[in-house]
CSV table of N, CA and C in Angstrom, one decimal:
chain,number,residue,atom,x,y,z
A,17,UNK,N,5.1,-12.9,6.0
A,17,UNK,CA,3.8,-13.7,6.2
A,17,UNK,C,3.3,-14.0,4.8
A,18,UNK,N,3.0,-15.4,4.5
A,18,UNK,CA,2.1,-15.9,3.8
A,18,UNK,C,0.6,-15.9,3.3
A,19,UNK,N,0.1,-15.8,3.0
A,19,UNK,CA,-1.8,-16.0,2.5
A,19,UNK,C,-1.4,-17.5,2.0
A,20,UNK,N,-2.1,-18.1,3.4
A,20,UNK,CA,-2.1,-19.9,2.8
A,20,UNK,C,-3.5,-20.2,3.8
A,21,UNK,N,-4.0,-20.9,3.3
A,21,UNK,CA,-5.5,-21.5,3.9
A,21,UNK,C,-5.9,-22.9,3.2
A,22,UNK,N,-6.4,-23.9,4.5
A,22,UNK,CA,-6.6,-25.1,4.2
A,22,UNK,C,-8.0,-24.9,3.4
A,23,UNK,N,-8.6,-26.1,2.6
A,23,UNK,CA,-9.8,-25.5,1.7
A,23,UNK,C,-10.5,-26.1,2.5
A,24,UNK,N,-10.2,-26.8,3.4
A,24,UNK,CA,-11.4,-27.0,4.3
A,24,UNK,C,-11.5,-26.1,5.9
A,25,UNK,N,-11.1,-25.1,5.9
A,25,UNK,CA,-10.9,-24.3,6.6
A,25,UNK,C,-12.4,-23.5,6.4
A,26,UNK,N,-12.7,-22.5,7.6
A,26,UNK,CA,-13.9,-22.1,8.2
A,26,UNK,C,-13.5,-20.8,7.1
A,27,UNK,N,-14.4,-20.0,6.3
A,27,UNK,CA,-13.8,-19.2,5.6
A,27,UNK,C,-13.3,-17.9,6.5
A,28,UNK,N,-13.9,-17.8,7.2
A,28,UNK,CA,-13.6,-16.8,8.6
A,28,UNK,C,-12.7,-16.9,9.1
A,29,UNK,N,-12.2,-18.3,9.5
A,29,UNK,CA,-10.5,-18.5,9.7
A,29,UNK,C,-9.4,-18.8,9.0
A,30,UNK,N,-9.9,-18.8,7.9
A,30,UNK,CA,-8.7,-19.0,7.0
A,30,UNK,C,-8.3,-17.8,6.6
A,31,UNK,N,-8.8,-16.9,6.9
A,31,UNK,CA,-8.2,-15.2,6.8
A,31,UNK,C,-7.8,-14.6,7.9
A,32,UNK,N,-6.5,-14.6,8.3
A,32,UNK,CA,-6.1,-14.3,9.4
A,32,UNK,C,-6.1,-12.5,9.9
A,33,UNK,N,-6.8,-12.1,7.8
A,33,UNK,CA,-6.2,-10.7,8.6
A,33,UNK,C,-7.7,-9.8,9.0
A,34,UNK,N,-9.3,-10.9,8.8
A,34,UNK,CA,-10.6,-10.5,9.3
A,34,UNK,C,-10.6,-9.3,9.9
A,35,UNK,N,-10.3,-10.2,11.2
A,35,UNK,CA,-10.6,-8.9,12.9
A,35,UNK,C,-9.8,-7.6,12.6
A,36,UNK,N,-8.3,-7.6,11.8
A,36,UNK,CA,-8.2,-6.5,11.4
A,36,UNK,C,-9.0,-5.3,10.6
A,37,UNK,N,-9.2,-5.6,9.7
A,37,UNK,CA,-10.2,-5.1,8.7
A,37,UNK,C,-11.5,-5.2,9.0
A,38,UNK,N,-12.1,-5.7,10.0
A,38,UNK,CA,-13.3,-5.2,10.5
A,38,UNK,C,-12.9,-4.1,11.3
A,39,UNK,N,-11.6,-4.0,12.5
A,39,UNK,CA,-11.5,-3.1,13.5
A,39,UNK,C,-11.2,-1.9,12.5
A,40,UNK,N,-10.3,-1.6,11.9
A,40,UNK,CA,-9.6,-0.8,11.2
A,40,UNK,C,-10.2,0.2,9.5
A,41,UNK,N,-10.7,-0.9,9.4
A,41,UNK,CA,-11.7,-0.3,7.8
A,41,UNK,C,-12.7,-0.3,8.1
A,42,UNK,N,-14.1,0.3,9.1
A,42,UNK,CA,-14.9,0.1,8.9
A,42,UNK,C,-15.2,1.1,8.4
A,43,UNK,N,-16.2,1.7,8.3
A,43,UNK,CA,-16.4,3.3,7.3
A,43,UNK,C,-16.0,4.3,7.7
A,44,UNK,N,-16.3,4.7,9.0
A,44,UNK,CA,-15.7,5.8,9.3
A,44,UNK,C,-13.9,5.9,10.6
A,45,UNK,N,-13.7,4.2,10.6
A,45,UNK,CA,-12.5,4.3,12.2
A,45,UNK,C,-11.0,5.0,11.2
A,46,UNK,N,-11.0,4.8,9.7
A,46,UNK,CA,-9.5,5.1,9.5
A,46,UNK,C,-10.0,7.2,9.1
A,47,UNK,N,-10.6,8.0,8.8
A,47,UNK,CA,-10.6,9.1,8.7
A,47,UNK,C,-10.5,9.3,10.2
A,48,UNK,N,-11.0,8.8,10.9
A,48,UNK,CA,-10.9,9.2,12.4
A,48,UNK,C,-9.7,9.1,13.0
A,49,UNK,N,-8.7,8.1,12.6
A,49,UNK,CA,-7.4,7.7,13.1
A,49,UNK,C,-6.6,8.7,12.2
A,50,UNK,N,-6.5,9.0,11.3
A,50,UNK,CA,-5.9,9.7,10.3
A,50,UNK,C,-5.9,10.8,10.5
A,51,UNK,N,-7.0,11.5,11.3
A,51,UNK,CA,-7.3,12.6,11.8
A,51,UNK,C,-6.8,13.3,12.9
A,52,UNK,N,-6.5,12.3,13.9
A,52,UNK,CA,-6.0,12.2,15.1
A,52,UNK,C,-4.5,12.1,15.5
A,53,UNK,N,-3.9,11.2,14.0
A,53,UNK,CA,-2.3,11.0,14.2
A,53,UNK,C,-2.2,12.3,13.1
A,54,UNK,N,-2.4,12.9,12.1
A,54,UNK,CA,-2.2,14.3,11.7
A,54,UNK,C,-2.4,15.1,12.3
A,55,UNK,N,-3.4,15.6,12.9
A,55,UNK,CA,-3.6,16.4,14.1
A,55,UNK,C,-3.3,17.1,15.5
A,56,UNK,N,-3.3,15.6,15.7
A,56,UNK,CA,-2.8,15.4,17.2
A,56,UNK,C,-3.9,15.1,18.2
A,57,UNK,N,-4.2,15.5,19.4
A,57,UNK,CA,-5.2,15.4,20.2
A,57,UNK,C,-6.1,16.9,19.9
A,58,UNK,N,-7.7,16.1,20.0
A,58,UNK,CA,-8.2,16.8,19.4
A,58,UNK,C,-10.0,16.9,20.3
A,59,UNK,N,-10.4,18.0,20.8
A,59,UNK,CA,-11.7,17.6,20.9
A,59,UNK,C,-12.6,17.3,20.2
A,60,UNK,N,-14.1,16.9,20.8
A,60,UNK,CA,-14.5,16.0,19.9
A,60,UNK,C,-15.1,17.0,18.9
A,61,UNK,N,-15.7,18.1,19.1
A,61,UNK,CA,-16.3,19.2,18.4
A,61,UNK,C,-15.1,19.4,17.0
A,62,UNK,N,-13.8,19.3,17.8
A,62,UNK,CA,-12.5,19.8,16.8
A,62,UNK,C,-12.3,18.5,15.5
A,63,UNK,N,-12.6,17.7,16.0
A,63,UNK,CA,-12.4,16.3,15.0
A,63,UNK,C,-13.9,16.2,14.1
A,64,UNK,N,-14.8,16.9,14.6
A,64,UNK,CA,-16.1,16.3,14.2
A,64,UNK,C,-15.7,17.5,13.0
A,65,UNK,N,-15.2,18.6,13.1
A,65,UNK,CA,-15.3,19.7,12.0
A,65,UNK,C,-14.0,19.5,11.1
A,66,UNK,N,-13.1,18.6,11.3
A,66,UNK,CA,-12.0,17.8,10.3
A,66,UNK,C,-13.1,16.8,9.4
A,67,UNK,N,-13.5,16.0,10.2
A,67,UNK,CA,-14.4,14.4,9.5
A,67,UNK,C,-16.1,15.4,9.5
A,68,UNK,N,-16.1,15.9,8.3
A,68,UNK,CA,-17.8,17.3,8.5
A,68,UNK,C,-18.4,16.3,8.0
A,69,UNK,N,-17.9,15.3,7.5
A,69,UNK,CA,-19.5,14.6,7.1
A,69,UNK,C,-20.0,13.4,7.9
A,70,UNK,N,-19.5,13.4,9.1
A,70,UNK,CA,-19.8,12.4,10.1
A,70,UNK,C,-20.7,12.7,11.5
A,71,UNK,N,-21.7,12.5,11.6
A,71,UNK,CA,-23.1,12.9,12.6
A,71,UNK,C,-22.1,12.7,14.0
A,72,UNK,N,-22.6,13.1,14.6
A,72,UNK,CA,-22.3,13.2,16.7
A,72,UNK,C,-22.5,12.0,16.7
A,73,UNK,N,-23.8,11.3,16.5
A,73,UNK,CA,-24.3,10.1,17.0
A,73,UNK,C,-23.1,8.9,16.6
A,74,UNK,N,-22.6,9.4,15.0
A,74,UNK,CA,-21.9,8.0,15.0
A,74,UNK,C,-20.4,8.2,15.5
A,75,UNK,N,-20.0,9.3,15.1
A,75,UNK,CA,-18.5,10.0,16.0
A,75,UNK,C,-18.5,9.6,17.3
A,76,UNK,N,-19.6,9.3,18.1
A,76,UNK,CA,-19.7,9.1,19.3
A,76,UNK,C,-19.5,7.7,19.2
A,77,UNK,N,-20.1,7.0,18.4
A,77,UNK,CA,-20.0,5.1,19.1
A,77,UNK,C,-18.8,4.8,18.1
A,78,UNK,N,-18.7,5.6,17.2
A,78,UNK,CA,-16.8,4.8,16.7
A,78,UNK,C,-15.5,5.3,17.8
A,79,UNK,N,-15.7,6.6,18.6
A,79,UNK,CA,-14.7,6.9,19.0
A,79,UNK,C,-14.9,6.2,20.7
A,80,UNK,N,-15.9,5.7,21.2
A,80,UNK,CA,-16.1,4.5,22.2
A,80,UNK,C,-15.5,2.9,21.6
A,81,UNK,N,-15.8,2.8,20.4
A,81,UNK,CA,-15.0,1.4,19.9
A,81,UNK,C,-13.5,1.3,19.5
A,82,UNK,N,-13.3,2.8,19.2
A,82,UNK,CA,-12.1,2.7,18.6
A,82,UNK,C,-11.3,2.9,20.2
A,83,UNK,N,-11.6,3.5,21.6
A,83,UNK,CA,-11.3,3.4,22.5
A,83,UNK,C,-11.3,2.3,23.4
A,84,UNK,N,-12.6,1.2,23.2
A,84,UNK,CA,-12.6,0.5,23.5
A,84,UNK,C,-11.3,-0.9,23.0
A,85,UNK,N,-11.2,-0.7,21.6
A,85,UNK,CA,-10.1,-1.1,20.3
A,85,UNK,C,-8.5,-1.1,20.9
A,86,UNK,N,-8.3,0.1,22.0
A,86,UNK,CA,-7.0,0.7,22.5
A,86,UNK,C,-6.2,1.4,21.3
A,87,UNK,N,-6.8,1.7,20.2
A,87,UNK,CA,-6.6,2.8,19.5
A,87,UNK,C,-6.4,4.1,19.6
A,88,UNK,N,-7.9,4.8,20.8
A,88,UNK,CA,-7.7,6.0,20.3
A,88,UNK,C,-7.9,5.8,22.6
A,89,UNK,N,-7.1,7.3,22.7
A,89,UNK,CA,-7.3,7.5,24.2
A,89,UNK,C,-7.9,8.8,24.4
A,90,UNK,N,-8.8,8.0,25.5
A,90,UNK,CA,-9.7,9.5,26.0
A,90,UNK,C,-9.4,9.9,27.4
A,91,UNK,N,-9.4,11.3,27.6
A,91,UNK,CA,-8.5,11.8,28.4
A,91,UNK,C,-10.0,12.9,29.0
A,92,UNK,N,-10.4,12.5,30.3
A,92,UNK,CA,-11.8,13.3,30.8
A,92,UNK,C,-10.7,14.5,31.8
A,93,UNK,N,-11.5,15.6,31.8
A,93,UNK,CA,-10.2,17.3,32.3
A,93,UNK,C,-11.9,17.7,33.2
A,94,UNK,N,-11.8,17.0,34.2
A,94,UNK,CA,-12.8,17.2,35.4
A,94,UNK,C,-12.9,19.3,35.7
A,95,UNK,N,-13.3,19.7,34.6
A,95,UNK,CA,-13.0,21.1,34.8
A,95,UNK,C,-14.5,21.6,34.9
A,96,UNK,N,-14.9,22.9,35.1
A,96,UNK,CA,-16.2,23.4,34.7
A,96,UNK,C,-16.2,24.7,33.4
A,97,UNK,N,-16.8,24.4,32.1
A,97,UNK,CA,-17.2,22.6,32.0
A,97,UNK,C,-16.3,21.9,31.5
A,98,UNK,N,-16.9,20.3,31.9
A,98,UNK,CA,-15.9,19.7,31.4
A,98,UNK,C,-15.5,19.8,30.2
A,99,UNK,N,-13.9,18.8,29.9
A,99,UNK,CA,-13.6,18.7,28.5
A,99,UNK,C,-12.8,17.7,28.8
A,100,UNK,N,-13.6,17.1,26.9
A,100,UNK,CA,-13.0,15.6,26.8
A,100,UNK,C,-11.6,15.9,25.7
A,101,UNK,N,-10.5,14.9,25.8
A,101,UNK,CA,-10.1,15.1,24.8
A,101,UNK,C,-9.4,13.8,23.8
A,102,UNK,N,-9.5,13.4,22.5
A,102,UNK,CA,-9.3,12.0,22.1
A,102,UNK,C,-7.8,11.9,21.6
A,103,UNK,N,-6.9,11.1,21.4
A,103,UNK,CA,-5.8,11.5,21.0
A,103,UNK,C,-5.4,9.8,20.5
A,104,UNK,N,-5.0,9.6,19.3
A,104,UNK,CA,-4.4,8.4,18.8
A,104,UNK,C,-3.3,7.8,19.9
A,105,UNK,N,-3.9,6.1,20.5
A,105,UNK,CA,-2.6,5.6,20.7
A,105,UNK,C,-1.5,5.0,20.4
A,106,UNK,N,-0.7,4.9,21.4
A,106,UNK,CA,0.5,4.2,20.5
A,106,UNK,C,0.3,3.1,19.6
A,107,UNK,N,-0.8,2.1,19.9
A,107,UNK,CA,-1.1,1.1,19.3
A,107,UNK,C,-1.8,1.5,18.1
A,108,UNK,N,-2.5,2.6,18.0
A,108,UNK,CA,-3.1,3.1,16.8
A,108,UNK,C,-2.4,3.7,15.7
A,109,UNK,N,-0.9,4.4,16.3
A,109,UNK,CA,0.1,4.7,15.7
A,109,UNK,C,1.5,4.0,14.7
A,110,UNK,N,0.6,2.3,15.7
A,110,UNK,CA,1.2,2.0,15.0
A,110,UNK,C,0.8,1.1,13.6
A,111,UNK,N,-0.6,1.4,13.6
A,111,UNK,CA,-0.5,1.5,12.6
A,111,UNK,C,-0.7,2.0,10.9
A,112,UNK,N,0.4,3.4,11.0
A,112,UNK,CA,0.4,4.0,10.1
A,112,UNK,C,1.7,3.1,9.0
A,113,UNK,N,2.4,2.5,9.6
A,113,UNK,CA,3.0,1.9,8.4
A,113,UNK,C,1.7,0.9,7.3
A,114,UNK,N,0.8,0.6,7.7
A,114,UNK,CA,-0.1,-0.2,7.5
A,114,UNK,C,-0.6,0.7,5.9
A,115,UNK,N,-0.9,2.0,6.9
A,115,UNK,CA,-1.7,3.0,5.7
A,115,UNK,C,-1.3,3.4,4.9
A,116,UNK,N,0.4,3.9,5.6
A,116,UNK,CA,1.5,4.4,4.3
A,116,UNK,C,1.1,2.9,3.2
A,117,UNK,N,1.7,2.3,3.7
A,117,UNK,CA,1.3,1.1,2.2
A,117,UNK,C,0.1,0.9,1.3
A,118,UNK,N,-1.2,1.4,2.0
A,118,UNK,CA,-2.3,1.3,1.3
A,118,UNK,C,-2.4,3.0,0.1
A,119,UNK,N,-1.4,3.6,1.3
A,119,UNK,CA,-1.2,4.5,0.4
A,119,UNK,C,-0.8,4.9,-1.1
A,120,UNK,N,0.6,4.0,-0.7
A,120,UNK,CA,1.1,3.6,-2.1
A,120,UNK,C,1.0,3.2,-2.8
A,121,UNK,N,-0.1,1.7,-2.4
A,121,UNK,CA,-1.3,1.0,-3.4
A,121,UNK,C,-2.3,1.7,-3.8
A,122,UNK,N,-2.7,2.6,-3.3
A,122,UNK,CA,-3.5,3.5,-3.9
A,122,UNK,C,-2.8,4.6,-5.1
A,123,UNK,N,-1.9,5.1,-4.8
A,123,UNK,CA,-1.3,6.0,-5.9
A,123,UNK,C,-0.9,5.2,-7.2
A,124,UNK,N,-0.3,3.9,-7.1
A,124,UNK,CA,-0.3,3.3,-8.2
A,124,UNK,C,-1.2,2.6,-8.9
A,125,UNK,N,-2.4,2.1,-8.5
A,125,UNK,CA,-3.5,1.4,-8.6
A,125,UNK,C,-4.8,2.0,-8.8
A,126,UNK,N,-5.2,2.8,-8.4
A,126,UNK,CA,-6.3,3.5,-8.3
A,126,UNK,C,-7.0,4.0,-9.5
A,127,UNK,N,-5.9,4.4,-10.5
A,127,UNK,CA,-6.3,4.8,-11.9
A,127,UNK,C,-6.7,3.6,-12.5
A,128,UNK,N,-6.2,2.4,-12.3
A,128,UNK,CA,-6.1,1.1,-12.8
A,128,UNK,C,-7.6,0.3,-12.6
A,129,UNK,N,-8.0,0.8,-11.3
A,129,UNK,CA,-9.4,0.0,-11.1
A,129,UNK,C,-10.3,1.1,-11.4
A,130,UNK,N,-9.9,2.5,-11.6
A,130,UNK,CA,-11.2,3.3,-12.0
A,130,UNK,C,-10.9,2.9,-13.9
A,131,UNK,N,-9.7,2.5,-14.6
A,131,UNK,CA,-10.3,1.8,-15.6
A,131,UNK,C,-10.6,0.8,-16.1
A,132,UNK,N,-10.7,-0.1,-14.8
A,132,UNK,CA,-11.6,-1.8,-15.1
A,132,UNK,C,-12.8,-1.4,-14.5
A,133,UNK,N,-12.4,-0.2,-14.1
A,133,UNK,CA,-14.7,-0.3,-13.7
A,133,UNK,C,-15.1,0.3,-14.7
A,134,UNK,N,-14.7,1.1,-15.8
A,134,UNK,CA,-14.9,1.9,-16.6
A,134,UNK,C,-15.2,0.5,-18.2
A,135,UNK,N,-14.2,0.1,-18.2
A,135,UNK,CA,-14.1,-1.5,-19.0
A,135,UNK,C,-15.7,-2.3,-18.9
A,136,UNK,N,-15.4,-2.4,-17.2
A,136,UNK,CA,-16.4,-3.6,-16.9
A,136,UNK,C,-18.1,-2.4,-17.2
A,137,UNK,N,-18.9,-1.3,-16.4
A,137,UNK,CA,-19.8,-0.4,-16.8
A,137,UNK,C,-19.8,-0.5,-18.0
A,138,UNK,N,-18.7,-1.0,-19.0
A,138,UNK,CA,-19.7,-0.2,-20.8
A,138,UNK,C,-19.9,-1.4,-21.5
A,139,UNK,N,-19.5,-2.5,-20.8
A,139,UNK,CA,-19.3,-4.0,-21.0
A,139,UNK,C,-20.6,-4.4,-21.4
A,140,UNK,N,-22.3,-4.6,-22.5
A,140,UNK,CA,-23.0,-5.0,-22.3
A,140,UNK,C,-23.6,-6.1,-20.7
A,141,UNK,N,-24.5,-5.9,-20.6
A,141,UNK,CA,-25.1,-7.3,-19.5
A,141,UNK,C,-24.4,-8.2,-19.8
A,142,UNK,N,-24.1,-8.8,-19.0
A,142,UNK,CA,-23.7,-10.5,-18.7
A,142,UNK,C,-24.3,-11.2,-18.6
């Protein structure tokens, strides 16, 4: 696949890969997915003490979107009491080849933009 866009194209549509990176990178959906395909299925109490810096309230409406997404599957165990449990789907699984690569852009890269930020910070005003 190409990165090609007409210049009079909607800027929104000329990026084909948007709706990904909004579903996928928002702040907290890839520690959550990362969480879930290292881990396995997980309750929500058990994932909330993996991801500690993430509130109930918002654990709660990402793992509704990320379910809603067909990412992640929730599995209700009609027991007393109940228990919920979330578990990465296959379509969420698939994509870790995605991440492996961001991974590897990150191990080689990462030093590289913490020294253009370091460059650009000592750089007088512009």
């Amino acid at each position: 696949m190409t990165w090609t866009a007409s210049a009079a194209s909607d800027p929104e549509l000329a990026c084909p890969i948007s709706p990904v990176v909004d579903i996928v990178f928002s702040r907290w959906t890839t520690p959550i997915l990362w969480t879930l395909h290292t881990h396995g299925r997980q309750r929500f109490v058990e994932l909330q003490r993996h991801i500690n810096r993430i509130t109930p309230k918002v654990l709660t409406q990402r793992l509704r979107q990320l379910e809603r997404d067909g990412l992640v599957v929730r599995t209700y165990h009609p027991e007393v009491p109940p228990r919920v449990e979330y578990e990465i789907s296959e379509l969420g699984r698939s994509l870790a080849p995605l991440f492996a690569h961001l991974g590897e852009w990150a191990a080689t890269n990462l030093e590289k933009v913490e020294q253009a930020r370091t460059t650009y910070d000592s750089t007088p005003t512009r």
